[in-house]
PDB file of C-alpha atoms in Angstrom:
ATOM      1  CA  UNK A   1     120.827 118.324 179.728  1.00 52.00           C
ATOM      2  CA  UNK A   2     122.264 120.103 176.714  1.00 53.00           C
ATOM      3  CA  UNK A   3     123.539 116.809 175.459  1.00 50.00           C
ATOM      4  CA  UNK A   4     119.795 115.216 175.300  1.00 47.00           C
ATOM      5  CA  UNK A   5     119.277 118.019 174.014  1.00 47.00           C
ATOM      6  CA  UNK A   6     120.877 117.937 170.692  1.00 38.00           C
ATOM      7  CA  UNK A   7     120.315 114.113 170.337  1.00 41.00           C
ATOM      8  CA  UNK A   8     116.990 114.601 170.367  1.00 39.00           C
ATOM      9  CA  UNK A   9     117.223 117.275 167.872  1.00 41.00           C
ATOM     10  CA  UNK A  10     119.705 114.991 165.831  1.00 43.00           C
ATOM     11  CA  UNK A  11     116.939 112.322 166.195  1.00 42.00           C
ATOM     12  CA  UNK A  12     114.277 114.498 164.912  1.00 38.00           C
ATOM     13  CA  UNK A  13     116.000 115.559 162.443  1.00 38.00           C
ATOM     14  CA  UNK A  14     117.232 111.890 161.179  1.00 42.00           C
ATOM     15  CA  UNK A  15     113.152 110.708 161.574  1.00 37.00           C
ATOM     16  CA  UNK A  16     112.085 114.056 159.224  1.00 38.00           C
ATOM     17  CA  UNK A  17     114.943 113.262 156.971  1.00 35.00           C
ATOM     18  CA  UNK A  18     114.210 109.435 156.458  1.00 42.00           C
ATOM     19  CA  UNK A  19     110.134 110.317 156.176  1.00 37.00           C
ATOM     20  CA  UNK A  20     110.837 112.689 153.115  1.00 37.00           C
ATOM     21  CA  UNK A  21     112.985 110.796 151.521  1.00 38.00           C
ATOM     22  CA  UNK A  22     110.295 108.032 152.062  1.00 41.00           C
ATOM     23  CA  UNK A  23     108.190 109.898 150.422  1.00 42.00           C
ATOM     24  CA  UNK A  24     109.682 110.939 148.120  1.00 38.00           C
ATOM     25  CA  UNK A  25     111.130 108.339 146.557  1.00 40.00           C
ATOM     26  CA  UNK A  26     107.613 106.294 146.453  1.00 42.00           C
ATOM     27  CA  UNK A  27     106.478 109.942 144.601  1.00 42.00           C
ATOM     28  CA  UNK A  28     109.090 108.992 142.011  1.00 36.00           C
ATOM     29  CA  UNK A  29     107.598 105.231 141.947  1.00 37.00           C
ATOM     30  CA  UNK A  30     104.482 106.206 141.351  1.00 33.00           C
ATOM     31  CA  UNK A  31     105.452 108.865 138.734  1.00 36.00           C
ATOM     32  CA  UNK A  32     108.019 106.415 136.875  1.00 36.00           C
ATOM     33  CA  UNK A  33     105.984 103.360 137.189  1.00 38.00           C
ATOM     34  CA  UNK A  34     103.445 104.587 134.176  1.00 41.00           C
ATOM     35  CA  UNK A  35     105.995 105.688 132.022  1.00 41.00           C
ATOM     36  CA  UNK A  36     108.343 102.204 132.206  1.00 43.00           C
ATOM     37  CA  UNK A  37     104.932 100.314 131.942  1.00 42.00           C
ATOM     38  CA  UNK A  38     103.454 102.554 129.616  1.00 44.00           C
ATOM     39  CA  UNK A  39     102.383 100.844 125.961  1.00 48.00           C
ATOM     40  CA  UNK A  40     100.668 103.947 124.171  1.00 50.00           C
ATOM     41  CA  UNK A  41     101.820 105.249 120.671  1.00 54.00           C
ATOM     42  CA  UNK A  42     102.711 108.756 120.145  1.00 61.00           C
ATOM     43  CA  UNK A  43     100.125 110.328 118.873  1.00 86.00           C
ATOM     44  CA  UNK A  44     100.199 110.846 114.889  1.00 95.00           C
ATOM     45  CA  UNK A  45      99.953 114.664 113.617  1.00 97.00           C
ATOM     46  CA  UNK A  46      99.933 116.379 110.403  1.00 98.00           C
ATOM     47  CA  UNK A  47     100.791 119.694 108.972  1.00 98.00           C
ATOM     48  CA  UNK A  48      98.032 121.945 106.609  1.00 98.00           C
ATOM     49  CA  UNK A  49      98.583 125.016 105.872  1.00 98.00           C
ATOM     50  CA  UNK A  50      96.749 127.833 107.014  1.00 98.00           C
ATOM     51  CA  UNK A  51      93.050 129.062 105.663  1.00 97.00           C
ATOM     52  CA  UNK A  52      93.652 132.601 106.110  1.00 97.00           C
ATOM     53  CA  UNK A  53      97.362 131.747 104.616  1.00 98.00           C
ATOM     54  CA  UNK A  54      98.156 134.521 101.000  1.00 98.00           C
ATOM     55  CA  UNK A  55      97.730 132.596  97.505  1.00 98.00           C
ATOM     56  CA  UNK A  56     101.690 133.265  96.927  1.00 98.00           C
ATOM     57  CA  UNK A  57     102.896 132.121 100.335  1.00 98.00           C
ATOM     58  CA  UNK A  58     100.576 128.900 100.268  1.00 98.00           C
ATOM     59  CA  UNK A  59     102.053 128.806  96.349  1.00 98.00           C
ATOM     60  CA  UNK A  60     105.948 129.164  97.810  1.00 98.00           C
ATOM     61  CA  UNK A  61     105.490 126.610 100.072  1.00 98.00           C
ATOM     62  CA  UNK A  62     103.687 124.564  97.009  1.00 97.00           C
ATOM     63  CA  UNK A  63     106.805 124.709  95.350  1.00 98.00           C
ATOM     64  CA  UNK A  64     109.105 124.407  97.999  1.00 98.00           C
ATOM     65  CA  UNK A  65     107.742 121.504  99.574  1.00 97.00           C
ATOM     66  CA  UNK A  66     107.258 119.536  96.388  1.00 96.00           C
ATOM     67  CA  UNK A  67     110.750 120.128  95.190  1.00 97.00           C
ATOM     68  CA  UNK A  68     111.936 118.579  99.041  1.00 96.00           C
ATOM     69  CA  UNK A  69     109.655 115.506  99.078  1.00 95.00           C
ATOM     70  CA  UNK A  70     107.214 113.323  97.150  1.00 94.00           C
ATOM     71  CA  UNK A  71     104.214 114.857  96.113  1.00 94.00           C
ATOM     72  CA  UNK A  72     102.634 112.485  93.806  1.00 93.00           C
ATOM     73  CA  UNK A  73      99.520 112.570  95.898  1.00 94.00           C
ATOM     74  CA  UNK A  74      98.418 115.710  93.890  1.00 94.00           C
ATOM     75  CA  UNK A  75      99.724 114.901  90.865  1.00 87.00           C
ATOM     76  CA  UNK A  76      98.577 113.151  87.924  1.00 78.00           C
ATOM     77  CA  UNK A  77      96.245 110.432  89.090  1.00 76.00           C
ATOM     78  CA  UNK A  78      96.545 110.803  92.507  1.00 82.00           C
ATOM     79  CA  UNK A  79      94.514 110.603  95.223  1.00 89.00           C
ATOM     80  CA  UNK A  80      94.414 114.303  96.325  1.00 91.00           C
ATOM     81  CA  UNK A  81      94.024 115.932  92.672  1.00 86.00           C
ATOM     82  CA  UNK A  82      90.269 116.939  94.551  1.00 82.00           C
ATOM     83  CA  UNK A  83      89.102 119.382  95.630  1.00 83.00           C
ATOM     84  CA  UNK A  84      91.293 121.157  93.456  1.00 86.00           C
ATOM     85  CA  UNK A  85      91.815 124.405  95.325  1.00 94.00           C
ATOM     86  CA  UNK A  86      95.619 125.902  95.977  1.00 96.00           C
ATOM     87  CA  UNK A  87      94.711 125.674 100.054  1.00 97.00           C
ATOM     88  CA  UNK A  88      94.516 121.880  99.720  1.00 95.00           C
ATOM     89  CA  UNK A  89      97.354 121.109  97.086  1.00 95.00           C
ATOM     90  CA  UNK A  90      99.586 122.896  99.382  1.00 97.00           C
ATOM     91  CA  UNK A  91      98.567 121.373 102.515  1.00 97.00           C
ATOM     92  CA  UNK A  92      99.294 117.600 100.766  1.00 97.00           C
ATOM     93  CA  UNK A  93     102.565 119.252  99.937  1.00 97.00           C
ATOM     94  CA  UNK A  94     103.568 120.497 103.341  1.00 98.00           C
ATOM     95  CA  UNK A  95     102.371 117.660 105.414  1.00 97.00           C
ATOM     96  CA  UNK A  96     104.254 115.217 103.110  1.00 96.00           C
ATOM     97  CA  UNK A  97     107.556 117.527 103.890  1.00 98.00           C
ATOM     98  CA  UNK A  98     106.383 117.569 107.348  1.00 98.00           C
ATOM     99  CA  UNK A  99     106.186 113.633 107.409  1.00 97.00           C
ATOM    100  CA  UNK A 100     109.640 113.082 105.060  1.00 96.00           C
ATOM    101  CA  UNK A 101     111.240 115.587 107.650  1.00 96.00           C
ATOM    102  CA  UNK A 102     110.281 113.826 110.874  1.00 96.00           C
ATOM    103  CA  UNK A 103     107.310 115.322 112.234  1.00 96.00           C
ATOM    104  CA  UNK A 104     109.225 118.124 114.031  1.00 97.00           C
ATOM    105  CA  UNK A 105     107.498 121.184 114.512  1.00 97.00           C
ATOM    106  CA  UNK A 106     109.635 123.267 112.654  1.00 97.00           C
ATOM    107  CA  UNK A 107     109.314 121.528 109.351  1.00 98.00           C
ATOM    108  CA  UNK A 108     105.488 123.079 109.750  1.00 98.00           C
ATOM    109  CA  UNK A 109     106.213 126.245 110.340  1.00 98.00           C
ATOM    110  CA  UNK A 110     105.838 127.503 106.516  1.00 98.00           C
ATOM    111  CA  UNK A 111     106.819 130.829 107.702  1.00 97.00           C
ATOM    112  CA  UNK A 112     104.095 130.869 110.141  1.00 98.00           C
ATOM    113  CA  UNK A 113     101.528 129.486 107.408  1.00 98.00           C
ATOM    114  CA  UNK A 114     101.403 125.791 108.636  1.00 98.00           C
ATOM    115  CA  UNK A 115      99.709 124.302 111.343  1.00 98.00           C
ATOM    116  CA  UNK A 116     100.296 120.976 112.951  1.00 98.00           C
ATOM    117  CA  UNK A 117      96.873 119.153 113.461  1.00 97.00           C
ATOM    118  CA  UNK A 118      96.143 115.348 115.583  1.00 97.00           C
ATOM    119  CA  UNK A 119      92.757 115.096 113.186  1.00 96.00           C
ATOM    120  CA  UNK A 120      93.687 113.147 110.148  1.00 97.00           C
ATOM    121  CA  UNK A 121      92.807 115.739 107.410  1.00 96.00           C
ATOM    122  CA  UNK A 122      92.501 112.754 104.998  1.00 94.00           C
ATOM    123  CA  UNK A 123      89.308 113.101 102.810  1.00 91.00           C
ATOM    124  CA  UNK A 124      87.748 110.523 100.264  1.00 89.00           C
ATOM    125  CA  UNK A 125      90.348 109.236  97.895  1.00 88.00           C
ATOM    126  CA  UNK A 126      92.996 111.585  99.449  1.00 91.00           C
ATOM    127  CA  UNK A 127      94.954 109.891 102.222  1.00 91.00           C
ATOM    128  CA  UNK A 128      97.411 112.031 104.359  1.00 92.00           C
ATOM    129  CA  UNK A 129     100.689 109.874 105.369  1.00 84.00           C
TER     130      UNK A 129
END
């Protein structure tokens, strides 16, 4: 008796075994499956600095960020010489550091006066990489 016993335990245990293993590898399928088959881009972001960001920390980060990447965009003739306000200079300065940097979110952090944004802040002639 004892000995049906425990093979029908070992049996019942081998069928609950074998079901959740069932299961869960067709969880992983399922899960997996969109991500192998998946053909979406990574979304593109951009770093601006701050509104309620100082005049001299949005002018450090001016300087810094210009002397670290290109930022011919707002100089000279180009495209993001308007509106000519220190808030948008700098934010064509950081994002192009941003961008030459890798997109990583620490290369907007601007000592907590960046922000990283998924709306293009591009705006007439000025065109954010």
């Amino acid at each position: 008796m004892a000995s049906s016993k425990v093979t029908l335990l070992t049996f019942c245990v081998a069928l609950t075994v074998s079901v959740l293993c069932a299961d869960a590898a067709a969880g992983a399928e399922t899960v997996a499956q969109p991500l192998r088959h998946s053909h979406r881009k990574a979304s593109k972001t951009w770093c601006v600095a701050k509104p309620s960001a100082e005049a001299a920390a949005l002018q450090g980060n001016l300087e810094f960020a210009c002397s670290e990447s290109d930022c011919g965009a707002i100089q000279g003739t180009g495209g993001c010489t308007h509106p000519d306000s220190l808030l948008s200079r700098a934010s064509v300065a950081m994002n192009s550091y941003y961008q030459a940097r890798g997109r990583n979110t620490w290369n907007c952090f601007f000592n907590g006066t960046g922000l990283i944004t998924i709306t293009d802040p591009s705006l007439g002639n000025c065109k954010y990489a």
